Amino acid sequence: MADKIGVFICTGYGIAEALDIDALRKVATDEYKVPFCKLVDSCEGADLEAIVENIRSEGLTKVVIAGISPRCYSASAFPGSVIVEKVALREHVVWCQPAGHEDTQMLAEDYLRMYIAKVQKMELPEPFHPEEMIDKSILVVGGGIAGMTAALGAAKAGYSVQLVEKTDRLGGWLARQHKSVPRKPPYVELEDTGVDDLIGQVEGNPRINVHTSATTSRIAGAPGLFDVTLESTGNGRPAGDVLDTFRVGAVVQATGWRATDPRDTLPYGKLKDVIRNVDLEEMVKEQGRITRPSDGKDVKSIAFIQCGGSRKKEHHSYCSSICCLTSLKQAVYLRRSDDEAKAYIFYEFMRTPGQYEDFYRSVQADPGVFLTRGEVTEVTRDGDGKLVVTARNTMPGEQIHVKVDLVVLAAGMQPNSADGEAIRALEDARVVVTAGESETQRKEAAEKVARLKRHEGTAILNLTYRQGPDLPTLQYGFPDSHFICFPFETRRTGIYAAGCVRQPMDGLGSMEDGAGAALKAIQCVEMISRGEAVHPRAGDTSYPDFLLQRCTQCKRCTEECPFGVLNEDEKGTPLLWATRCRRCGICLGACPERIVSFKDYSVSIVGAMIKAVHVPDEDEEKPRVLAFLCENDALPALDLAGQHRLRYNPFVRVIPVRCLGSVASNWVVEAMSAGYDGVIMIGCKYGDDYQCHFIKGSELAATRSENIGEKLEQMAMESERVELHQLDISEYDRLPKIFDDFMEVIEEHGMNPFKGM
Amino acid sequence: MAKGDKTVETADRTSREKQEAGALVSPPAALADSRDGQPGWIDPDMDFIRVLSRQSGDSLKKCIQCGTCSAICELSPDPKPFPRKEMAWAVWGMKDRLLKDPDVWLCHQCNDCSTRCPRGARPGDVLAAIRQQSVARYAVPRFLARWANEPYCVPLLLGIPIALLTVVLYIGNSLGVPQPSRERIIFPFCNKLPHWLLNVSFAVVGILVLAAVVAGAMRFWRAMMIADGRDGAALPAKSPPARIVAALKIAVPVLWSIIAHDDFAKCTKTRLRFYSHLSVLFGFLALSLVAVWVVTAKVNPLIPDGLIYPFGFWHPWKLLANLGGVAILAGCLWMVVDRVRDNEHSGAFSDWTLIVTLLAVVVTGFIAEILHFVRLEPHRHVAYFTHLVFVLTLLMYLPYSKLAHIVYRTTALIYAEYSGRNGKNTARTAGREEES
Amino acid sequence: MNAEAKPILVIGGGIAGMTAAVEAAEVGYRVVLVEKEAYLGGRVVRMHRYFPKMCPPACGLEINVRRIRQNPGITVYTLATVEKISGSAGRFTARIRCRPRYVTGERSLDDSISGQLTSERVNDFNYGMDRTKALYLPHDMAYPAVYVLDRDVLSKSDTAILSDICPPRAIELNMTEEEIEVEVGAVIVATGWRPYDAARLDNLGFGRYRNVITNVMMERLAAREGPTGGEILRPSDGRKAENVAFVQCAGSRDENHLPYCSAVCCMASLKQARYLREKNEDSKATVFYIDIRTVGSLEKFYYDMLEDANVSFVKGKVARISEDPQSEDLVLDVEDTLSQENLHPRFDMAVLATGMVPNTADLEIPFELKYDEYGFIDGSTEVEGVYAAGCAKRPCDVSRVTKDATAAVLRAVQCLNRED
């Protein structure tokens, strides 16, 4: 059906006082000849209902409301069949520009033009539905406490589950524990691990299909359409045998952790009676008593050395978070065995957060438990075969020695994760080593191979993703991406990490993690089955469309997509897996051929907005600067700047973008050739503590903007006419200065020579 | 990390050396807790821990070494403050180390630390328990000290003085054969009490007690010297008189500050304790003075032609005695109130025994006195007899009961002065003015 | 998923409640979110930065608010409390009491309007360190972005002019309290925490000495929206705080106050030391602690702080804070338990790391639930249909809260899908 565009202009909010409403209206009616334009008092409450009523009665299909910031509307206010764009005249014009000034008027009119032009090009997105049915079952990799909780959780919520465990039985570390630390009030009594009950529930649940002695040798496809191949680990069936193949909708990776080997920091492995906490735990679990490895005699005294493998710069500088509790627990084991037994615990910091403090207190009260802060400097064997532990800076003295039967090192946790991108990089480098064009290339590749060699054969999930077979990992190999606000988010849609593979955590934490990840998996399959994007553009039904006949196989999109949405065929043509997509548009920004577009966000739509702006002639001395603002952080900051009535340069024209990574370099080129005097990009902070919701969007934009600079110089223009800034959402007060400083740069270089050409 | 075999051998040698060294320094008693007492070698004495916990209300192990106690304490010197480090040693069962530690006695148990302790470890009470233990270690003979702190020994402890006095009276009594009727038994020796004999026997006990006290104090002093590695070191001065002068130089100011209760005055928790202890102390001194006077009356040149005994009511000695009695009575009642009010710190057994004995002494004393004036027969004699029993109890067990703190605290304070331990905390005063 | 399921009631609109609401709604369930304040965001919205990334909470909250705005399945009640819950799993009835806001939201207001009023109120958002007009927006990014009118402080003259200065239908002075009953299938309790009352730490002088503040106040001092516009200044004289003491375990791990560990204070103080170092060039920070509890990968933050020569750590609990009346400087009494020495250092300002008290400590959920002795909801005892999340269960940091909230949603979803 034919589009019918309607424009509503609010006169309230001081807009009428600041602007020539009639002139503004003429922009819509005369310049753009929109069939319907109406002045309204406001765009809230009853007035908003009236607007919606108008939309219905007039049969409008595309609407521009010039009034308040889009952040003030709730989506449900408008009929879904209508495209509605909002112009923040209040926040971005009236509140930050002098009333009645001609520049203010120009700004308002330009914004109206930009958004009318925008809706003209926009189309209603249609939700993506693959030909095949979305499969809603969940794959859980790892049969430990987190994995079992996830599997059981999803099953109880009504979803069928495939649970894969590489060993021959479920339980993981939980099954290797004698007791667990207190989890319920009064938080002092050791508890049964409850592992058998849990395993029983899992195996007894009709919705859960348990595969032990199996690994995922292949996971192809995308959320809703993952095709999984299971392979035998050699228990029973010969290793490598394909055990099963099935389809799932989402994946929970709960592959857990392995204990560190403190060999290089402490005399572990050199003295027989120096063991790790995990070894002691298994000893107690199996034989019910603590004996000396060297002579099998009952142990009467133990020295526990905390952080034996954690918190050491040379090891990993993170804390494994449960070792303190474990040692306290194991001290109880010893004390229960013999009333005269002595347990010494040497720690730097005793870490028993929350109510665990109660457990700490209760263990402390035992006359046979001796705790002190201190650094263990030496563990030696005394004449009588006992061990002498020497520690510095302890509470009872500067240097103390205690004689014990056994020394237990609190070994740390290492995540059982694999860095998919590193593995891929290794493969790529290998190829270059043999097929590299230049000598130097091959040499560099060889070095890279040496550097990445340790990742060889570490693959766990074996995804058939162009960007590698596993989740990319961050610090210390933990595969999360936004661990504070959105802890389950990873960089592979529909694949969620849970338990100690994600962060070191206690049993309770692992259970929460398993449950949470299961929920995210369920949420994912439900959302994609509705054709919606998952976090952070949750509910977005648009998706990228590739005009492949124009594709030059430059592979930029496939390489730069942070979520590995695109695979490649052998020629390098991108293959889209739409259900992996988060709709950030980074592919759009990556593509030099401009072949990527969303129905409601594309090169041409933004191009139209750029062109819609009236660029005054050089002699008018009114420069124009185009500003691309990230809609997640920079744009709200601009609203705040308005809210605080901060004045800034009236020559700036702001275009919100999904992510700075989605800014196409030719938008800049277009802008410059359209006579703008400069382009400024403002996005989220990047680096180790990145704030970009699409992980590396703003970083990519930064690298690209350098090339853009070169482009400009080819156009005989100064590269300084393009700037990129990092801004966090709370730094609204920096915006005016950023704009003004940039204006000075522009003035230095003078007006854009292309003006009016 | 050195290779196994090599380190074994080195570890052995060092430990052997330490053992030899230890053998020299640690007093025989210390051998019980193995290598403890040698620098750095710890083998926690669990019985000691259990005893301490029992005597301090099972609180001691709760300590997390946060240091609140040391920082809040008004008496603790800034360098190496107490009681945190003592708590650490106690938690680790380092008996030997603790019993050689003068700081334990610098504490006047105002319990500021106990009220502030975030863990309820009650350092104040733990130190009290430790003090009791050191009395038990240094007292001569030791078994008496053990009895003195065991509730079930009370009858025995009271029995001894009763028996002693009965015997004395019996011997002193002209007719040696016990009479069938109760009256007859009491009467005969009551109407003419053998004062001379009583005095002699009290004097003898007094001398023995003094000897025990001196012995204990010397043991303690030596132990502290050893712990500080000052073994054998003596006062700078050479000639005996010079030494005495030097010793006095140190002792006198300390004694003076004890009399003046300087340290008590610093405790912020309650002023009550300051006054109560002050009045008890002065009462005690007054009565001791009178007692000594009376006992030595016969041979005392200051009293012309013996003395008319008992004194008349307005006799200055009698007045002093009565004032002393009142002072103790008041002070003790104060203490009782204090302990009852603070139900957390209701005081240990030894604490109560002392208070009760003191009360008993003065109360029986006054009763005897009143009955004496009203010439109530034979009750006044019975009362007097009981009074004497308690006086003797107090005297006999002085070196073993809580009263022993007179000796050990004084010794410790003098030692602290001598070893320069008693640092003063200046920087804090700015704060405290504000506080008050 | 069960399309006919009744909605999930989420009690508490802090980070836990918001997370639970959006996660549940995006699965496809309806959610009723009840918040007692006038805005969502609870405690975290008053934080200046999150540890360890030093990123503004507003960043994540903006996304969550957007998810709420866009999701028709979520109904939000602010200034609202749950009065009664009856029924059983799958079919609860909850009575919600909504206090009047006196502002309709029909028409948004702005400070050009509220600025014309004279009556003011103490700004609890900034922990009472400044004042706002009687007609106020709780904070810049408040959601809902609707002003609140504090009638108790509104002067007669202001009441008179209100109707003139406000747009029509914006204010409703005779708005009354109303009670709503909602049918819900499951309940998520995310009632969160509040800071321990520092005035009860009589030895630390809070309330007596102006330069003794709490860690939550420090967050506001550092925040651009705070009483000092983001400058860390001494309350007594407004001088830049140059030498600041961070007093750990102020109440926590203390049997006289909160026996448990509040889990976040160590990181919070390290973070705040970072604020100080970033904002006041030559400033010095000293952290007095019993144990530094930076668990997991948070440890790196501690290691990084060790690199800063102007940040020092003293192992020892501060026993007493006193004030020099002239300068209003503070003198601490603390033992450095490593060097075994009593110290009496002077500081410009002291920040008390006060701990977390569960809001359920005195304000219990009107339903049979088990609590531990501190008032935290006992997560181990499963009450069918009612699930606790975040700091209602235990003291924990934001990342733990968000994941726990997500976990709670799964249990709620299970409850809504029970076969029976």
Short mmCIF file of N, CA and C in Angstrom, two decimals, chain A residues 12 41 44 46 71 73 75 90 153 184-185 187 207 311 317 319 349-352 354-355 357-358 361 373 395 475-476 483-487 502-503 505 509 512-513 515 520 523 527 530 535 538 632-633 643-645 690 693 728 730 733, chain C residues 23 26-27 49 51 53 55-56 58-59 62-64 66-67 69 106-108 110-111 140-141 224 253 255 259 261 289 291-294 296-297 299-300 302-303 315 338 340 372 374 376 378 380 393-394 399-400 402-404 407 410 414 419:
data_model
loop_
_atom_site.label_atom_id
_atom_site.label_comp_id
_atom_site.label_asym_id
_atom_site.label_seq_id
_atom_site.Cartn_x
_atom_site.Cartn_y
_atom_site.Cartn_z
N GLY A 12 4.07 22.99 22.65
CA GLY A 12 4.35 23.12 24.08
C GLY A 12 5.84 23.03 24.36
N ASP A 41 -0.36 20.42 21.02
CA ASP A 41 0.12 21.08 22.22
C ASP A 41 1.30 20.31 22.80
N GLU A 44 2.22 13.89 24.81
CA GLU A 44 2.10 12.98 25.95
C GLU A 44 0.64 12.87 26.32
N ALA A 46 -3.05 12.65 27.02
CA ALA A 46 -4.24 12.76 26.16
C ALA A 46 -3.84 13.21 24.76
N ARG A 71 13.32 8.93 23.96
CA ARG A 71 13.46 8.19 25.22
C ARG A 71 12.29 8.42 26.16
N TYR A 73 9.09 8.05 25.15
CA TYR A 73 7.92 7.30 24.69
C TYR A 73 8.04 5.83 25.08
N ALA A 75 7.10 2.09 23.67
CA ALA A 75 6.88 1.54 22.32
C ALA A 75 5.40 1.20 22.11
N ARG A 90 12.82 19.50 21.87
CA ARG A 90 13.01 20.05 23.21
C ARG A 90 14.45 19.84 23.68
N GLY A 153 16.89 -27.26 35.36
CA GLY A 153 16.12 -26.03 35.35
C GLY A 153 15.33 -25.88 34.06
N LYS A 184 22.90 -23.07 54.38
CA LYS A 184 21.66 -22.57 54.98
C LYS A 184 21.90 -22.17 56.44
N PRO A 185 21.06 -21.27 56.95
CA PRO A 185 21.21 -20.81 58.33
C PRO A 185 21.27 -22.01 59.26
N TYR A 187 24.40 -21.46 59.01
CA TYR A 187 25.65 -21.37 58.23
C TYR A 187 26.87 -21.89 58.99
N ARG A 207 12.59 -35.27 30.23
CA ARG A 207 12.94 -34.26 29.22
C ARG A 207 14.44 -34.17 28.99
N ARG A 311 46.23 -15.96 42.87
CA ARG A 311 46.68 -14.67 43.37
C ARG A 311 48.19 -14.51 43.32
N SER A 317 46.50 -13.66 38.34
CA SER A 317 46.37 -12.68 39.41
C SER A 317 44.94 -12.57 39.87
N CYS A 319 41.67 -14.30 42.21
CA CYS A 319 41.44 -15.13 43.39
C CYS A 319 40.42 -16.20 43.04
N PHE A 349 44.69 -13.08 53.09
CA PHE A 349 43.41 -12.50 53.47
C PHE A 349 42.43 -13.65 53.62
N MET A 350 41.73 -13.69 54.73
CA MET A 350 40.69 -14.72 54.89
C MET A 350 39.44 -14.20 54.20
N ARG A 351 38.98 -14.95 53.19
CA ARG A 351 37.88 -14.46 52.36
C ARG A 351 36.65 -15.33 52.50
N THR A 352 35.76 -14.89 53.39
CA THR A 352 34.51 -15.59 53.62
C THR A 352 33.37 -14.58 53.56
N GLY A 354 29.85 -12.46 52.95
CA GLY A 354 28.46 -12.67 53.33
C GLY A 354 28.32 -13.51 54.58
N GLN A 355 27.37 -14.43 54.56
CA GLN A 355 27.09 -15.23 55.75
C GLN A 355 28.15 -16.31 55.96
N GLU A 357 30.89 -15.78 56.73
CA GLU A 357 31.62 -15.31 57.90
C GLU A 357 31.23 -16.14 59.13
N ASP A 358 29.98 -16.54 59.19
CA ASP A 358 29.53 -17.35 60.32
C ASP A 358 30.26 -18.69 60.36
N ARG A 361 33.71 -18.09 61.62
CA ARG A 361 33.69 -17.90 63.07
C ARG A 361 33.58 -19.24 63.78
N ARG A 373 47.43 -14.83 59.41
CA ARG A 373 47.92 -14.19 58.21
C ARG A 373 49.43 -14.45 58.17
N MET A 395 50.88 -13.59 62.69
CA MET A 395 50.36 -12.91 63.87
C MET A 395 51.08 -13.34 65.14
N GLN A 475 39.76 -11.60 29.88
CA GLN A 475 40.76 -11.83 30.92
C GLN A 475 40.77 -13.27 31.45
N TYR A 476 41.95 -13.83 31.61
CA TYR A 476 42.15 -15.12 32.28
C TYR A 476 41.38 -16.26 31.64
N PHE A 483 30.26 -8.64 32.24
CA PHE A 483 30.02 -9.45 33.43
C PHE A 483 29.35 -8.70 34.58
N ILE A 484 29.24 -7.37 34.50
CA ILE A 484 28.61 -6.66 35.60
C ILE A 484 27.09 -6.60 35.40
N CYS A 485 26.67 -5.92 34.32
CA CYS A 485 25.23 -5.70 34.14
C CYS A 485 24.55 -6.91 33.51
N PHE A 486 25.24 -7.57 32.58
CA PHE A 486 24.60 -8.65 31.82
C PHE A 486 25.51 -9.87 31.84
N PRO A 487 25.62 -10.51 33.02
CA PRO A 487 26.67 -11.49 33.24
C PRO A 487 26.66 -12.67 32.27
N ARG A 502 32.92 -19.48 33.77
CA ARG A 502 32.63 -18.06 33.53
C ARG A 502 33.36 -17.17 34.53
N GLN A 503 33.37 -17.58 35.77
CA GLN A 503 34.04 -16.85 36.85
C GLN A 503 34.29 -17.86 37.95
N MET A 505 33.67 -19.41 41.32
CA MET A 505 32.53 -19.21 42.23
C MET A 505 32.27 -20.45 43.07
N GLY A 509 26.79 -20.32 43.96
CA GLY A 509 26.92 -19.44 42.80
C GLY A 509 26.78 -20.23 41.51
N GLU A 512 23.14 -20.95 40.86
CA GLU A 512 22.48 -19.75 40.33
C GLU A 512 22.88 -19.57 38.87
N ASP A 513 24.17 -19.73 38.62
CA ASP A 513 24.68 -19.51 37.27
C ASP A 513 24.03 -20.47 36.28
N ALA A 515 21.18 -21.98 36.53
CA ALA A 515 19.78 -21.61 36.35
C ALA A 515 19.66 -20.38 35.45
N LYS A 520 18.46 -17.76 30.13
CA LYS A 520 18.88 -16.99 28.95
C LYS A 520 18.73 -17.84 27.68
N GLN A 523 15.11 -17.98 26.92
CA GLN A 523 14.71 -16.67 26.40
C GLN A 523 15.15 -16.53 24.95
N MET A 527 12.73 -15.82 21.84
CA MET A 527 12.79 -14.55 21.09
C MET A 527 13.03 -14.80 19.62
N ARG A 530 10.18 -15.78 17.73
CA ARG A 530 9.28 -14.66 17.40
C ARG A 530 9.94 -13.73 16.37
N HIS A 535 19.27 -9.51 23.53
CA HIS A 535 20.03 -8.41 24.11
C HIS A 535 21.18 -7.97 23.22
N ALA A 538 17.03 -6.00 22.29
CA ALA A 538 15.98 -6.99 22.51
C ALA A 538 14.68 -6.55 21.84
N ASN A 632 23.16 4.36 22.28
CA ASN A 632 23.10 3.71 23.59
C ASN A 632 23.59 4.62 24.71
N ASP A 633 24.69 5.31 24.47
CA ASP A 633 25.26 6.14 25.53
C ASP A 633 25.37 7.61 25.16
N GLN A 643 18.76 18.67 29.11
CA GLN A 643 18.07 18.72 30.41
C GLN A 643 18.77 19.70 31.34
N HIS A 644 20.11 19.76 31.25
CA HIS A 644 20.88 20.67 32.10
C HIS A 644 21.09 22.04 31.43
N ARG A 645 20.39 22.24 30.31
CA ARG A 645 20.42 23.54 29.61
C ARG A 645 21.85 23.94 29.22
N TYR A 690 36.01 -1.91 28.05
CA TYR A 690 35.10 -1.33 27.06
C TYR A 690 33.69 -1.22 27.60
N HIS A 693 28.21 -1.78 23.92
CA HIS A 693 27.30 -2.91 24.10
C HIS A 693 27.50 -3.96 23.03
N ASP A 728 31.28 8.45 28.02
CA ASP A 728 30.33 7.55 28.69
C ASP A 728 29.07 8.33 29.05
N SER A 730 27.43 9.23 31.39
CA SER A 730 27.27 10.24 32.47
C SER A 730 28.11 11.49 32.19
N ASP A 733 28.33 16.57 30.34
CA ASP A 733 28.89 17.93 30.45
C ASP A 733 30.12 18.11 29.55
N GLU C 23 14.19 -9.80 32.02
CA GLU C 23 14.53 -11.16 31.57
C GLU C 23 13.25 -11.99 31.44
N GLU C 26 11.08 -10.75 28.45
CA GLU C 26 11.62 -11.06 27.12
C GLU C 26 11.45 -12.54 26.78
N VAL C 27 11.29 -13.37 27.80
CA VAL C 27 10.92 -14.76 27.50
C VAL C 27 9.50 -14.77 26.94
N ARG C 49 30.14 4.95 39.98
CA ARG C 49 30.76 4.00 39.05
C ARG C 49 30.58 2.59 39.59
N PHE C 51 32.46 -1.06 40.13
CA PHE C 51 33.77 -1.73 40.06
C PHE C 51 33.56 -3.01 39.25
N LYS C 53 35.11 -2.09 36.44
CA LYS C 53 35.32 -1.44 35.14
C LYS C 53 35.27 0.07 35.23
N CYS C 55 32.76 1.91 35.20
CA CYS C 55 31.80 2.39 34.21
C CYS C 55 30.55 2.88 34.94
N PRO C 56 29.82 3.81 34.35
CA PRO C 56 28.65 4.37 35.05
C PRO C 56 27.47 3.40 35.03
N ALA C 58 24.53 4.05 34.94
CA ALA C 58 23.51 4.57 34.02
C ALA C 58 23.58 3.86 32.67
N CYS C 59 24.78 3.43 32.28
CA CYS C 59 24.97 2.78 30.98
C CYS C 59 24.12 1.52 30.88
N GLU C 62 20.30 2.32 31.40
CA GLU C 62 19.66 2.88 30.21
C GLU C 62 19.15 1.75 29.32
N ILE C 63 19.99 0.73 29.12
CA ILE C 63 19.57 -0.41 28.30
C ILE C 63 18.36 -1.09 28.94
N ASN C 64 18.44 -1.32 30.25
CA ASN C 64 17.32 -2.00 30.92
C ASN C 64 16.04 -1.17 30.85
N ARG C 66 15.30 0.95 28.58
CA ARG C 66 14.81 0.88 27.20
C ARG C 66 14.05 -0.43 27.02
N ARG C 67 14.60 -1.51 27.55
CA ARG C 67 13.93 -2.82 27.42
C ARG C 67 12.56 -2.78 28.11
N ARG C 69 10.71 0.04 28.61
CA ARG C 69 9.86 0.94 27.81
C ARG C 69 9.28 0.20 26.61
N GLU C 106 0.82 13.13 32.74
CA GLU C 106 0.09 13.53 31.53
C GLU C 106 0.95 14.45 30.68
N ARG C 107 1.77 15.21 31.35
CA ARG C 107 2.52 16.26 30.67
C ARG C 107 3.82 16.45 31.44
N SER C 108 4.95 16.25 30.78
CA SER C 108 6.20 16.25 31.53
C SER C 108 6.58 17.67 31.95
N ASP C 110 9.63 20.35 33.83
CA ASP C 110 11.08 20.50 33.85
C ASP C 110 11.47 21.55 34.88
N ASP C 111 12.75 21.71 35.12
CA ASP C 111 13.18 22.53 36.26
C ASP C 111 12.88 24.02 36.04
N ASP C 140 18.43 12.77 37.31
CA ASP C 140 18.46 13.09 35.88
C ASP C 140 17.79 12.05 35.00
N MET C 141 18.16 10.78 35.22
CA MET C 141 17.69 9.75 34.30
C MET C 141 16.58 8.93 34.91
N ARG C 224 28.51 13.40 39.38
CA ARG C 224 28.29 14.71 38.77
C ARG C 224 26.99 15.32 39.29
N ARG C 253 31.11 -7.55 60.04
CA ARG C 253 32.00 -8.49 60.73
C ARG C 253 32.18 -8.08 62.19
N GLU C 255 30.17 -8.24 65.92
CA GLU C 255 29.02 -8.81 66.64
C GLU C 255 28.19 -7.74 67.34
N PRO C 259 27.16 -9.09 62.24
CA PRO C 259 28.17 -10.15 62.35
C PRO C 259 28.69 -10.67 61.01
N CYS C 261 29.79 -10.53 56.84
CA CYS C 261 30.60 -9.66 55.97
C CYS C 261 29.71 -9.14 54.86
N TYR C 289 42.02 -2.08 57.06
CA TYR C 289 41.23 -3.29 56.80
C TYR C 289 41.59 -4.41 57.76
N ASP C 291 40.69 -7.87 56.43
CA ASP C 291 41.08 -8.67 55.27
C ASP C 291 40.60 -7.92 54.03
N ILE C 292 41.43 -7.89 52.99
CA ILE C 292 40.97 -7.32 51.72
C ILE C 292 40.25 -8.43 50.97
N ARG C 293 38.95 -8.24 50.76
CA ARG C 293 38.17 -9.32 50.16
C ARG C 293 37.76 -9.00 48.73
N THR C 294 38.74 -9.05 47.85
CA THR C 294 38.47 -8.81 46.43
C THR C 294 38.51 -10.16 45.72
N GLY C 296 37.59 -13.46 43.24
CA GLY C 296 37.49 -13.68 41.80
C GLY C 296 38.42 -12.76 41.04
N SER C 297 37.99 -12.35 39.86
CA SER C 297 38.86 -11.54 39.01
C SER C 297 38.90 -10.08 39.48
N GLU C 299 40.31 -9.27 41.95
CA GLU C 299 41.63 -9.16 42.55
C GLU C 299 42.54 -8.21 41.78
N LYS C 300 42.40 -8.23 40.46
CA LYS C 300 43.28 -7.40 39.64
C LYS C 300 43.17 -5.94 40.07
N TYR C 302 42.66 -4.73 42.96
CA TYR C 302 43.48 -4.53 44.16
C TYR C 302 44.96 -4.44 43.77
N TYR C 303 45.39 -5.36 42.94
CA TYR C 303 46.80 -5.34 42.50
C TYR C 303 47.14 -4.00 41.84
N LYS C 315 46.80 -2.96 57.80
CA LYS C 315 46.01 -4.07 58.35
C LYS C 315 45.73 -3.79 59.81
N LEU C 338 50.64 -5.43 61.42
CA LEU C 338 51.82 -6.04 60.79
C LEU C 338 53.10 -5.47 61.38
N GLN C 340 53.04 -4.04 64.18
CA GLN C 340 52.76 -4.09 65.62
C GLN C 340 52.98 -2.75 66.29
N ASP C 372 16.98 -15.63 57.82
CA ASP C 372 18.05 -15.99 58.76
C ASP C 372 18.08 -14.93 59.86
N TYR C 374 19.73 -12.53 60.48
CA TYR C 374 20.05 -11.15 60.12
C TYR C 374 18.93 -10.49 59.33
N PHE C 376 18.01 -11.65 56.28
CA PHE C 376 18.09 -12.05 54.88
C PHE C 376 17.12 -13.21 54.66
N ASP C 378 16.01 -16.70 53.65
CA ASP C 378 16.75 -17.95 53.58
C ASP C 378 16.49 -18.60 52.23
N SER C 380 17.71 -21.12 50.93
CA SER C 380 17.75 -22.59 50.85
C SER C 380 16.37 -23.20 51.09
N LYS C 393 18.80 -11.91 49.75
CA LYS C 393 19.23 -13.25 50.17
C LYS C 393 20.58 -13.22 50.86
N ARG C 394 21.46 -12.39 50.35
CA ARG C 394 22.81 -12.31 50.93
C ARG C 394 23.47 -11.04 50.42
N SER C 399 27.19 -7.90 39.86
CA SER C 399 27.22 -9.00 38.90
C SER C 399 26.56 -10.24 39.49
N ARG C 400 26.76 -10.44 40.80
CA ARG C 400 26.12 -11.59 41.45
C ARG C 400 24.60 -11.37 41.49
N THR C 402 22.69 -9.57 39.41
CA THR C 402 22.02 -9.69 38.12
C THR C 402 21.86 -11.16 37.74
N LYS C 403 22.90 -11.96 38.01
CA LYS C 403 22.77 -13.37 37.61
C LYS C 403 21.77 -14.08 38.51
N ASP C 404 21.76 -13.70 39.78
CA ASP C 404 20.82 -14.34 40.71
C ASP C 404 19.40 -14.00 40.32
N ALA C 407 18.44 -16.11 37.55
CA ALA C 407 18.17 -17.47 38.04
C ALA C 407 16.78 -17.54 38.67
N LEU C 410 14.06 -18.06 36.23
CA LEU C 410 13.88 -19.44 35.76
C LEU C 410 12.96 -20.19 36.71
N GLN C 414 9.46 -21.89 35.89
CA GLN C 414 9.14 -23.28 36.21
C GLN C 414 7.80 -23.35 36.93
N GLU C 419 3.31 -28.84 35.69
CA GLU C 419 2.23 -29.74 35.25
C GLU C 419 1.48 -30.18 36.50
#
